[in-house]
Amino acid sequence: MAPSGLAILIGAGPAAGAGIARILAQPSHGNLAVALLARNPDNLASLATSLRSSAPNSIIETFLTDTQPSNLTNAFSAIRSHASFQGLKLRVGIFSIKHSSKKPFLEETHEDFTKSLHDYVGGAFTFSQEFLKLLFEHNGEEPLSDGGEKKGTLIFTGTLGALRTNPQFAAYGAGRSSVRMLAQSLAKEYSAQGVHVVHTIANGAIKDEDTEAQRTGKTMSAEAVGKTYLWLSEQGPELWTHELDLRPAQEKF
């Protein structure tokens, strides 16, 4: 069965990224061709091999990049021209990279603080711009009010740090909350044009496993996150979720 569209995932690691990509790619679930973006070549190659094995009829391609603007732009250019994706319309974009920083505030430096924001928030900015450009290129820009259809879904995987933070997490809180506001701004600007923007709050560990920890609600299953993201991408304009709290059953809140 030919893929129904294209999904782009940055943060294609062995935990959350693996489960999300597997669900999106499997013909029995998302049936999407998936472009995996990550900065670690060994992890990226290993993940692609694993996914192709578990979903043998899927289309999965890898693109090595970090969040620097020129590298992300080059990655999107490579996706745009890749033979595996010709004729497929972009449907889903997922920004799901790690971002952690803990340091006593008086030991923090301006350089480290601003680098954290540059790499994480700046990466979300560039990813979003490139995603929207390719989305409109593939699907047009006709607004819903003029008969246009939903173009696609852009999802940011956030954490509780986007809502509140703790001592020694100044850079982390600043970065996470900034991406949350970026998602809100994009939702308000582009919803009427058929772009569904989502920010999730993932509170708890995400593991690409099916063990007692997942079955008893101690940790989240990466595939469960993938199924949730697929459900979000399938929502029609009559009801769009913008922010969603994700947590395993035993996580305190």
PDB file of C-alpha atoms in Angstrom:
ATOM      1  CA  MET A   1       0.000   0.000   0.000  1.00  0.00           C
ATOM      2  CA  ALA A   2       1.455   3.360  -1.036  1.00  0.00           C
ATOM      3  CA  PRO A   3       2.102   5.871   1.767  1.00  0.00           C
ATOM      4  CA  SER A   4      -0.679   8.384   2.366  1.00  0.00           C
ATOM      5  CA  GLY A   5       1.723  11.280   2.919  1.00  0.00           C
ATOM      6  CA  LEU A   6       4.957  12.435   4.498  1.00  0.00           C
ATOM      7  CA  ALA A   7       5.924  12.990   8.127  1.00  0.00           C
ATOM      8  CA  ILE A   8       9.096  14.753   9.293  1.00  0.00           C
ATOM      9  CA  LEU A   9      10.428  14.010  12.773  1.00  0.00           C
ATOM     10  CA  ILE A  10      13.389  15.760  14.364  1.00  0.00           C
ATOM     11  CA  GLY A  11      14.669  14.133  17.519  1.00  0.00           C
ATOM     12  CA  ALA A  12      14.737  10.624  16.095  1.00  0.00           C
ATOM     13  CA  GLY A  13      16.299   8.902  19.074  1.00  0.00           C
ATOM     14  CA  PRO A  14      15.980   5.410  20.560  1.00  0.00           C
ATOM     15  CA  ALA A  15      13.175   6.278  23.018  1.00  0.00           C
ATOM     16  CA  ALA A  16      10.251   8.569  22.149  1.00  0.00           C
ATOM     17  CA  GLY A  17      11.366   9.138  18.560  1.00  0.00           C
ATOM     18  CA  ALA A  18      11.508   5.420  17.817  1.00  0.00           C
ATOM     19  CA  GLY A  19       7.976   4.695  18.992  1.00  0.00           C
ATOM     20  CA  ILE A  20       6.498   7.766  17.319  1.00  0.00           C
ATOM     21  CA  ALA A  21       8.178   6.989  13.988  1.00  0.00           C
ATOM     22  CA  ARG A  22       7.133   3.327  14.107  1.00  0.00           C
ATOM     23  CA  ILE A  23       3.453   4.186  14.530  1.00  0.00           C
ATOM     24  CA  LEU A  24       3.537   6.870  11.844  1.00  0.00           C
ATOM     25  CA  ALA A  25       5.276   4.568   9.369  1.00  0.00           C
ATOM     26  CA  GLN A  26       3.448   1.285   9.864  1.00  0.00           C
ATOM     27  CA  PRO A  27       0.883   0.679   7.102  1.00  0.00           C
ATOM     28  CA  SER A  28      -1.577  -0.570   9.744  1.00  0.00           C
ATOM     29  CA  HIS A  29      -1.375   2.746  11.600  1.00  0.00           C
ATOM     30  CA  GLY A  30      -0.229   6.012  10.002  1.00  0.00           C
ATOM     31  CA  ASN A  31       0.992   4.615   6.679  1.00  0.00           C
ATOM     32  CA  LEU A  32       3.189   7.695   6.244  1.00  0.00           C
ATOM     33  CA  ALA A  33       6.610   7.935   4.685  1.00  0.00           C
ATOM     34  CA  VAL A  34       8.885   9.218   7.462  1.00  0.00           C
ATOM     35  CA  ALA A  35      11.923  11.486   7.289  1.00  0.00           C
ATOM     36  CA  LEU A  36      14.028  10.999  10.425  1.00  0.00           C
ATOM     37  CA  LEU A  37      16.263  13.901  11.502  1.00  0.00           C
ATOM     38  CA  ALA A  38      18.903  13.572  14.211  1.00  0.00           C
ATOM     39  CA  ARG A  39      22.466  14.653  14.949  1.00  0.00           C
ATOM     40  CA  ASN A  40      23.967  11.307  16.028  1.00  0.00           C
ATOM     41  CA  PRO A  41      24.816   9.250  12.918  1.00  0.00           C
ATOM     42  CA  ASP A  42      25.133   5.913  14.730  1.00  0.00           C
ATOM     43  CA  ASN A  43      21.829   6.256  16.572  1.00  0.00           C
ATOM     44  CA  LEU A  44      20.103   7.447  13.413  1.00  0.00           C
ATOM     45  CA  ALA A  45      21.354   4.521  11.340  1.00  0.00           C
ATOM     46  CA  SER A  46      20.491   2.027  14.075  1.00  0.00           C
ATOM     47  CA  LEU A  47      16.989   3.423  14.447  1.00  0.00           C
ATOM     48  CA  ALA A  48      16.329   3.332  10.711  1.00  0.00           C
ATOM     49  CA  THR A  49      17.455  -0.311  10.528  1.00  0.00           C
ATOM     50  CA  SER A  50      15.216  -1.241  13.444  1.00  0.00           C
ATOM     51  CA  LEU A  51      12.189   0.569  12.014  1.00  0.00           C
ATOM     52  CA  ARG A  52      12.593  -0.962   8.563  1.00  0.00           C
ATOM     53  CA  SER A  53      12.749  -4.372  10.192  1.00  0.00           C
ATOM     54  CA  SER A  54       9.596  -3.850  12.265  1.00  0.00           C
ATOM     55  CA  ALA A  55       7.713  -2.203   9.392  1.00  0.00           C
ATOM     56  CA  PRO A  56       9.182  -3.814   6.256  1.00  0.00           C
ATOM     57  CA  ASN A  57       6.793  -2.162   3.793  1.00  0.00           C
ATOM     58  CA  SER A  58       7.305   1.345   5.125  1.00  0.00           C
ATOM     59  CA  ILE A  59       9.365   4.202   3.645  1.00  0.00           C
ATOM     60  CA  ILE A  60      11.900   5.570   6.131  1.00  0.00           C
ATOM     61  CA  GLU A  61      14.787   7.852   5.200  1.00  0.00           C
ATOM     62  CA  THR A  62      17.397   9.521   7.417  1.00  0.00           C
ATOM     63  CA  PHE A  63      18.863  13.014   7.389  1.00  0.00           C
ATOM     64  CA  LEU A  64      21.786  13.969   9.615  1.00  0.00           C
ATOM     65  CA  THR A  65      21.366  17.416  11.160  1.00  0.00           C
ATOM     66  CA  ASP A  66      21.426  19.418  14.351  1.00  0.00           C
ATOM     67  CA  THR A  67      19.300  22.508  15.018  1.00  0.00           C
ATOM     68  CA  GLN A  68      21.614  25.049  13.414  1.00  0.00           C
ATOM     69  CA  PRO A  69      19.667  27.060  10.809  1.00  0.00           C
ATOM     70  CA  SER A  70      21.828  26.241   7.800  1.00  0.00           C
ATOM     71  CA  ASN A  71      21.894  22.535   8.626  1.00  0.00           C
ATOM     72  CA  LEU A  72      18.134  22.343   9.101  1.00  0.00           C
ATOM     73  CA  THR A  73      17.545  24.243   5.871  1.00  0.00           C
ATOM     74  CA  ASN A  74      19.823  21.825   4.026  1.00  0.00           C
ATOM     75  CA  ALA A  75      17.997  18.856   5.550  1.00  0.00           C
ATOM     76  CA  PHE A  76      14.642  20.158   4.321  1.00  0.00           C
ATOM     77  CA  SER A  77      16.102  20.762   0.878  1.00  0.00           C
ATOM     78  CA  ALA A  78      17.264  17.146   0.804  1.00  0.00           C
ATOM     79  CA  ILE A  79      13.821  15.960   1.896  1.00  0.00           C
ATOM     80  CA  ARG A  80      12.155  18.091  -0.778  1.00  0.00           C
ATOM     81  CA  SER A  81      14.162  16.449  -3.565  1.00  0.00           C
ATOM     82  CA  HIS A  82      14.459  12.905  -2.193  1.00  0.00           C
ATOM     83  CA  ALA A  83      13.292  10.255  -4.638  1.00  0.00           C
ATOM     84  CA  SER A  84      11.421   8.284  -1.947  1.00  0.00           C
ATOM     85  CA  PHE A  85       9.131  11.221  -1.219  1.00  0.00           C
ATOM     86  CA  GLN A  86       8.230  12.340  -4.716  1.00  0.00           C
ATOM     87  CA  GLY A  87       4.481  12.686  -5.179  1.00  0.00           C
ATOM     88  CA  LEU A  88       3.812  12.641  -1.433  1.00  0.00           C
ATOM     89  CA  LYS A  89       2.300  15.604   0.370  1.00  0.00           C
ATOM     90  CA  LEU A  90       3.678  16.712   3.716  1.00  0.00           C
ATOM     91  CA  ARG A  91       1.171  15.979   6.477  1.00  0.00           C
ATOM     92  CA  VAL A  92       2.953  15.908   9.829  1.00  0.00           C
ATOM     93  CA  GLY A  93       5.923  17.661  11.429  1.00  0.00           C
ATOM     94  CA  ILE A  94       7.185  16.768  14.918  1.00  0.00           C
ATOM     95  CA  PHE A  95       9.756  18.737  16.904  1.00  0.00           C
ATOM     96  CA  SER A  96      10.801  16.360  19.674  1.00  0.00           C
ATOM     97  CA  ILE A  97      14.396  17.026  20.635  1.00  0.00           C
ATOM     98  CA  LYS A  98      15.944  16.805  24.078  1.00  0.00           C
ATOM     99  CA  HIS A  99      16.646  19.984  25.997  1.00  0.00           C
ATOM    100  CA  SER A 100      18.066  19.903  29.503  1.00  0.00           C
ATOM    101  CA  SER A 101      20.155  22.344  31.489  1.00  0.00           C
ATOM    102  CA  LYS A 102      20.705  22.481  35.238  1.00  0.00           C
ATOM    103  CA  LYS A 103      23.135  24.861  36.880  1.00  0.00           C
ATOM    104  CA  PRO A 104      23.139  27.200  39.917  1.00  0.00           C
ATOM    105  CA  PHE A 105      22.135  30.567  38.542  1.00  0.00           C
ATOM    106  CA  LEU A 106      25.263  32.428  39.716  1.00  0.00           C
ATOM    107  CA  GLU A 107      27.377  29.792  37.980  1.00  0.00           C
ATOM    108  CA  GLU A 108      25.442  30.213  34.748  1.00  0.00           C
ATOM    109  CA  THR A 109      27.183  32.204  32.028  1.00  0.00           C
ATOM    110  CA  HIS A 110      25.591  34.453  29.467  1.00  0.00           C
ATOM    111  CA  GLU A 111      27.210  32.363  26.752  1.00  0.00           C
ATOM    112  CA  ASP A 112      25.810  29.040  28.014  1.00  0.00           C
ATOM    113  CA  PHE A 113      22.378  30.509  28.742  1.00  0.00           C
ATOM    114  CA  THR A 114      21.960  32.081  25.323  1.00  0.00           C
ATOM    115  CA  LYS A 115      23.440  29.035  23.551  1.00  0.00           C
ATOM    116  CA  SER A 116      20.770  26.887  25.166  1.00  0.00           C
ATOM    117  CA  LEU A 117      18.081  29.207  23.822  1.00  0.00           C
ATOM    118  CA  HIS A 118      19.744  29.448  20.416  1.00  0.00           C
ATOM    119  CA  ASP A 119      19.987  25.683  19.977  1.00  0.00           C
ATOM    120  CA  TYR A 120      16.547  24.751  21.302  1.00  0.00           C
ATOM    121  CA  VAL A 121      14.271  27.724  20.678  1.00  0.00           C
ATOM    122  CA  GLY A 122      16.140  28.737  17.529  1.00  0.00           C
ATOM    123  CA  GLY A 123      15.888  25.147  16.307  1.00  0.00           C
ATOM    124  CA  ALA A 124      12.129  25.130  16.870  1.00  0.00           C
ATOM    125  CA  PHE A 125      11.873  28.424  14.980  1.00  0.00           C
ATOM    126  CA  THR A 126      13.806  27.200  11.936  1.00  0.00           C
ATOM    127  CA  PHE A 127      12.095  23.791  11.908  1.00  0.00           C
ATOM    128  CA  SER A 128       8.703  25.509  11.988  1.00  0.00           C
ATOM    129  CA  GLN A 129       9.547  27.895   9.159  1.00  0.00           C
ATOM    130  CA  GLU A 130      10.901  25.147   6.935  1.00  0.00           C
ATOM    131  CA  PHE A 131       7.943  22.902   7.742  1.00  0.00           C
ATOM    132  CA  LEU A 132       5.407  25.607   6.873  1.00  0.00           C
ATOM    133  CA  LYS A 133       7.171  26.483   3.630  1.00  0.00           C
ATOM    134  CA  LEU A 134       7.127  22.851   2.476  1.00  0.00           C
ATOM    135  CA  LEU A 135       3.587  22.299   3.769  1.00  0.00           C
ATOM    136  CA  PHE A 136       2.208  25.213   1.755  1.00  0.00           C
ATOM    137  CA  GLU A 137       4.288  24.203  -1.246  1.00  0.00           C
ATOM    138  CA  HIS A 138       2.660  20.771  -1.184  1.00  0.00           C
ATOM    139  CA  ASN A 139      -0.880  21.726  -0.138  1.00  0.00           C
ATOM    140  CA  GLY A 140      -1.449  25.332  -1.157  1.00  0.00           C
ATOM    141  CA  GLU A 141      -2.463  28.199   1.111  1.00  0.00           C
ATOM    142  CA  GLU A 142      -6.214  28.459   0.563  1.00  0.00           C
ATOM    143  CA  PRO A 143      -7.869  29.307   3.908  1.00  0.00           C
ATOM    144  CA  LEU A 144     -10.554  27.098   5.384  1.00  0.00           C
ATOM    145  CA  SER A 145     -13.098  29.922   4.961  1.00  0.00           C
ATOM    146  CA  ASP A 146     -12.622  29.797   1.184  1.00  0.00           C
ATOM    147  CA  GLY A 147     -13.064  26.040   0.934  1.00  0.00           C
ATOM    148  CA  GLY A 148      -9.484  25.042   1.678  1.00  0.00           C
ATOM    149  CA  GLU A 149      -8.763  21.806   3.506  1.00  0.00           C
ATOM    150  CA  LYS A 150      -6.599  20.963   6.463  1.00  0.00           C
ATOM    151  CA  LYS A 151      -2.984  21.154   5.301  1.00  0.00           C
ATOM    152  CA  GLY A 152      -1.239  19.267   8.096  1.00  0.00           C
ATOM    153  CA  THR A 153      -0.242  19.100  11.741  1.00  0.00           C
ATOM    154  CA  LEU A 154       2.813  20.514  13.523  1.00  0.00           C
ATOM    155  CA  ILE A 155       3.505  19.007  16.967  1.00  0.00           C
ATOM    156  CA  PHE A 156       5.988  20.167  19.594  1.00  0.00           C
ATOM    157  CA  THR A 157       6.883  17.719  22.355  1.00  0.00           C
ATOM    158  CA  GLY A 158       7.211  19.835  25.482  1.00  0.00           C
ATOM    159  CA  THR A 159       7.590  19.054  29.171  1.00  0.00           C
ATOM    160  CA  LEU A 160       6.287  20.373  32.478  1.00  0.00           C
ATOM    161  CA  GLY A 161       9.171  22.867  32.329  1.00  0.00           C
ATOM    162  CA  ALA A 162       7.131  24.807  29.768  1.00  0.00           C
ATOM    163  CA  LEU A 163       4.592  25.598  32.507  1.00  0.00           C
ATOM    164  CA  ARG A 164       6.712  25.917  35.627  1.00  0.00           C
ATOM    165  CA  THR A 165      10.327  25.465  36.552  1.00  0.00           C
ATOM    166  CA  ASN A 166      12.568  24.843  39.564  1.00  0.00           C
ATOM    167  CA  PRO A 167      15.752  26.218  41.144  1.00  0.00           C
ATOM    168  CA  GLN A 168      18.820  25.881  38.896  1.00  0.00           C
ATOM    169  CA  PHE A 169      16.682  25.372  35.781  1.00  0.00           C
ATOM    170  CA  ALA A 170      16.647  28.945  34.472  1.00  0.00           C
ATOM    171  CA  ALA A 171      17.846  28.114  30.955  1.00  0.00           C
ATOM    172  CA  TYR A 172      15.694  25.002  30.764  1.00  0.00           C
ATOM    173  CA  GLY A 173      12.541  26.820  31.827  1.00  0.00           C
ATOM    174  CA  ALA A 174      13.249  29.755  29.529  1.00  0.00           C
ATOM    175  CA  GLY A 175      13.697  27.446  26.557  1.00  0.00           C
ATOM    176  CA  ARG A 176      10.730  25.170  27.172  1.00  0.00           C
ATOM    177  CA  SER A 177       8.320  28.029  27.861  1.00  0.00           C
ATOM    178  CA  SER A 178       9.535  29.898  24.784  1.00  0.00           C
ATOM    179  CA  VAL A 179       8.746  26.979  22.477  1.00  0.00           C
ATOM    180  CA  ARG A 180       5.311  26.712  24.084  1.00  0.00           C
ATOM    181  CA  MET A 181       4.665  30.357  23.219  1.00  0.00           C
ATOM    182  CA  LEU A 182       6.016  29.800  19.711  1.00  0.00           C
ATOM    183  CA  ALA A 183       3.490  26.993  19.251  1.00  0.00           C
ATOM    184  CA  GLN A 184       0.671  29.195  20.540  1.00  0.00           C
ATOM    185  CA  SER A 185       1.613  32.043  18.214  1.00  0.00           C
ATOM    186  CA  LEU A 186       1.768  29.720  15.203  1.00  0.00           C
ATOM    187  CA  ALA A 187      -1.609  28.194  16.085  1.00  0.00           C
ATOM    188  CA  LYS A 188      -3.214  31.625  16.228  1.00  0.00           C
ATOM    189  CA  GLU A 189      -1.601  32.742  12.971  1.00  0.00           C
ATOM    190  CA  TYR A 190      -2.077  29.658  10.818  1.00  0.00           C
ATOM    191  CA  SER A 191      -5.105  27.728  12.093  1.00  0.00           C
ATOM    192  CA  ALA A 192      -7.438  29.561   9.707  1.00  0.00           C
ATOM    193  CA  GLN A 193      -5.221  28.426   6.826  1.00  0.00           C
ATOM    194  CA  GLY A 194      -5.664  24.805   7.810  1.00  0.00           C
ATOM    195  CA  VAL A 195      -2.520  24.255   9.858  1.00  0.00           C
ATOM    196  CA  HIS A 196      -3.091  22.401  13.115  1.00  0.00           C
ATOM    197  CA  VAL A 197      -0.425  23.289  15.713  1.00  0.00           C
ATOM    198  CA  VAL A 198      -0.101  21.269  18.921  1.00  0.00           C
ATOM    199  CA  HIS A 199       2.055  21.589  22.026  1.00  0.00           C
ATOM    200  CA  THR A 200       2.171  18.552  24.305  1.00  0.00           C
ATOM    201  CA  ILE A 201       3.288  18.440  27.937  1.00  0.00           C
ATOM    202  CA  ALA A 202       5.064  15.112  28.403  1.00  0.00           C
ATOM    203  CA  ASN A 203       5.356  14.702  32.167  1.00  0.00           C
ATOM    204  CA  GLY A 204       7.240  11.484  32.886  1.00  0.00           C
ATOM    205  CA  ALA A 205       9.724   9.158  31.249  1.00  0.00           C
ATOM    206  CA  ILE A 206       9.024   7.841  27.751  1.00  0.00           C
ATOM    207  CA  LYS A 207      10.472   4.410  26.960  1.00  0.00           C
ATOM    208  CA  ASP A 208      10.284   2.436  23.735  1.00  0.00           C
ATOM    209  CA  GLU A 209       9.414  -0.694  25.679  1.00  0.00           C
ATOM    210  CA  ASP A 210       6.487  -2.934  26.568  1.00  0.00           C
ATOM    211  CA  THR A 211       7.291  -3.949  30.120  1.00  0.00           C
ATOM    212  CA  GLU A 212       5.713  -4.015  33.557  1.00  0.00           C
ATOM    213  CA  ALA A 213       6.637  -0.329  33.952  1.00  0.00           C
ATOM    214  CA  GLN A 214       4.405   0.635  31.038  1.00  0.00           C
ATOM    215  CA  ARG A 215       1.606  -1.787  31.878  1.00  0.00           C
ATOM    216  CA  THR A 216       1.364  -0.492  35.452  1.00  0.00           C
ATOM    217  CA  GLY A 217       1.640   3.168  34.480  1.00  0.00           C
ATOM    218  CA  LYS A 218       5.091   3.972  35.840  1.00  0.00           C
ATOM    219  CA  THR A 219       6.484   5.176  32.527  1.00  0.00           C
ATOM    220  CA  MET A 220       4.972   6.147  29.194  1.00  0.00           C
ATOM    221  CA  SER A 221       5.141   3.908  26.165  1.00  0.00           C
ATOM    222  CA  ALA A 222       6.727   5.561  23.123  1.00  0.00           C
ATOM    223  CA  GLU A 223       4.254   3.806  20.848  1.00  0.00           C
ATOM    224  CA  ALA A 224       1.375   5.153  22.952  1.00  0.00           C
ATOM    225  CA  VAL A 225       2.778   8.647  22.368  1.00  0.00           C
ATOM    226  CA  GLY A 226       2.982   7.824  18.660  1.00  0.00           C
ATOM    227  CA  LYS A 227      -0.663   6.711  18.587  1.00  0.00           C
ATOM    228  CA  THR A 228      -1.660   9.926  20.354  1.00  0.00           C
ATOM    229  CA  TYR A 229       0.287  12.022  17.837  1.00  0.00           C
ATOM    230  CA  LEU A 230      -1.316  10.118  14.970  1.00  0.00           C
ATOM    231  CA  TRP A 231      -4.754  10.793  16.492  1.00  0.00           C
ATOM    232  CA  LEU A 232      -3.904  14.487  16.757  1.00  0.00           C
ATOM    233  CA  SER A 233      -2.847  14.572  13.107  1.00  0.00           C
ATOM    234  CA  GLU A 234      -6.168  13.037  12.081  1.00  0.00           C
ATOM    235  CA  GLN A 235      -8.334  15.650  13.806  1.00  0.00           C
ATOM    236  CA  GLY A 236     -10.494  17.695  11.462  1.00  0.00           C
ATOM    237  CA  PRO A 237     -11.077  21.473  11.592  1.00  0.00           C
ATOM    238  CA  GLU A 238     -14.285  20.965  13.560  1.00  0.00           C
ATOM    239  CA  LEU A 239     -12.179  20.184  16.658  1.00  0.00           C
ATOM    240  CA  TRP A 240      -8.471  20.759  17.115  1.00  0.00           C
ATOM    241  CA  THR A 241      -6.512  20.026  20.264  1.00  0.00           C
ATOM    242  CA  HIS A 242      -3.872  22.684  20.865  1.00  0.00           C
ATOM    243  CA  GLU A 243      -2.321  21.648  24.195  1.00  0.00           C
ATOM    244  CA  LEU A 244      -2.354  18.158  25.635  1.00  0.00           C
ATOM    245  CA  ASP A 245      -1.013  16.818  28.925  1.00  0.00           C
ATOM    246  CA  LEU A 246       0.658  13.396  28.655  1.00  0.00           C
ATOM    247  CA  ARG A 247       1.583  11.331  31.717  1.00  0.00           C
ATOM    248  CA  PRO A 248       1.670   7.715  32.875  1.00  0.00           C
ATOM    249  CA  ALA A 249      -0.971   6.707  35.418  1.00  0.00           C
ATOM    250  CA  GLN A 250       1.367   6.691  38.426  1.00  0.00           C
ATOM    251  CA  GLU A 251       3.069  10.007  37.690  1.00  0.00           C
ATOM    252  CA  LYS A 252       2.329  12.515  40.451  1.00  0.00           C
ATOM    253  CA  PHE A 253       0.930  15.912  39.499  1.00  0.00           C
TER     254      PHE A 253
END
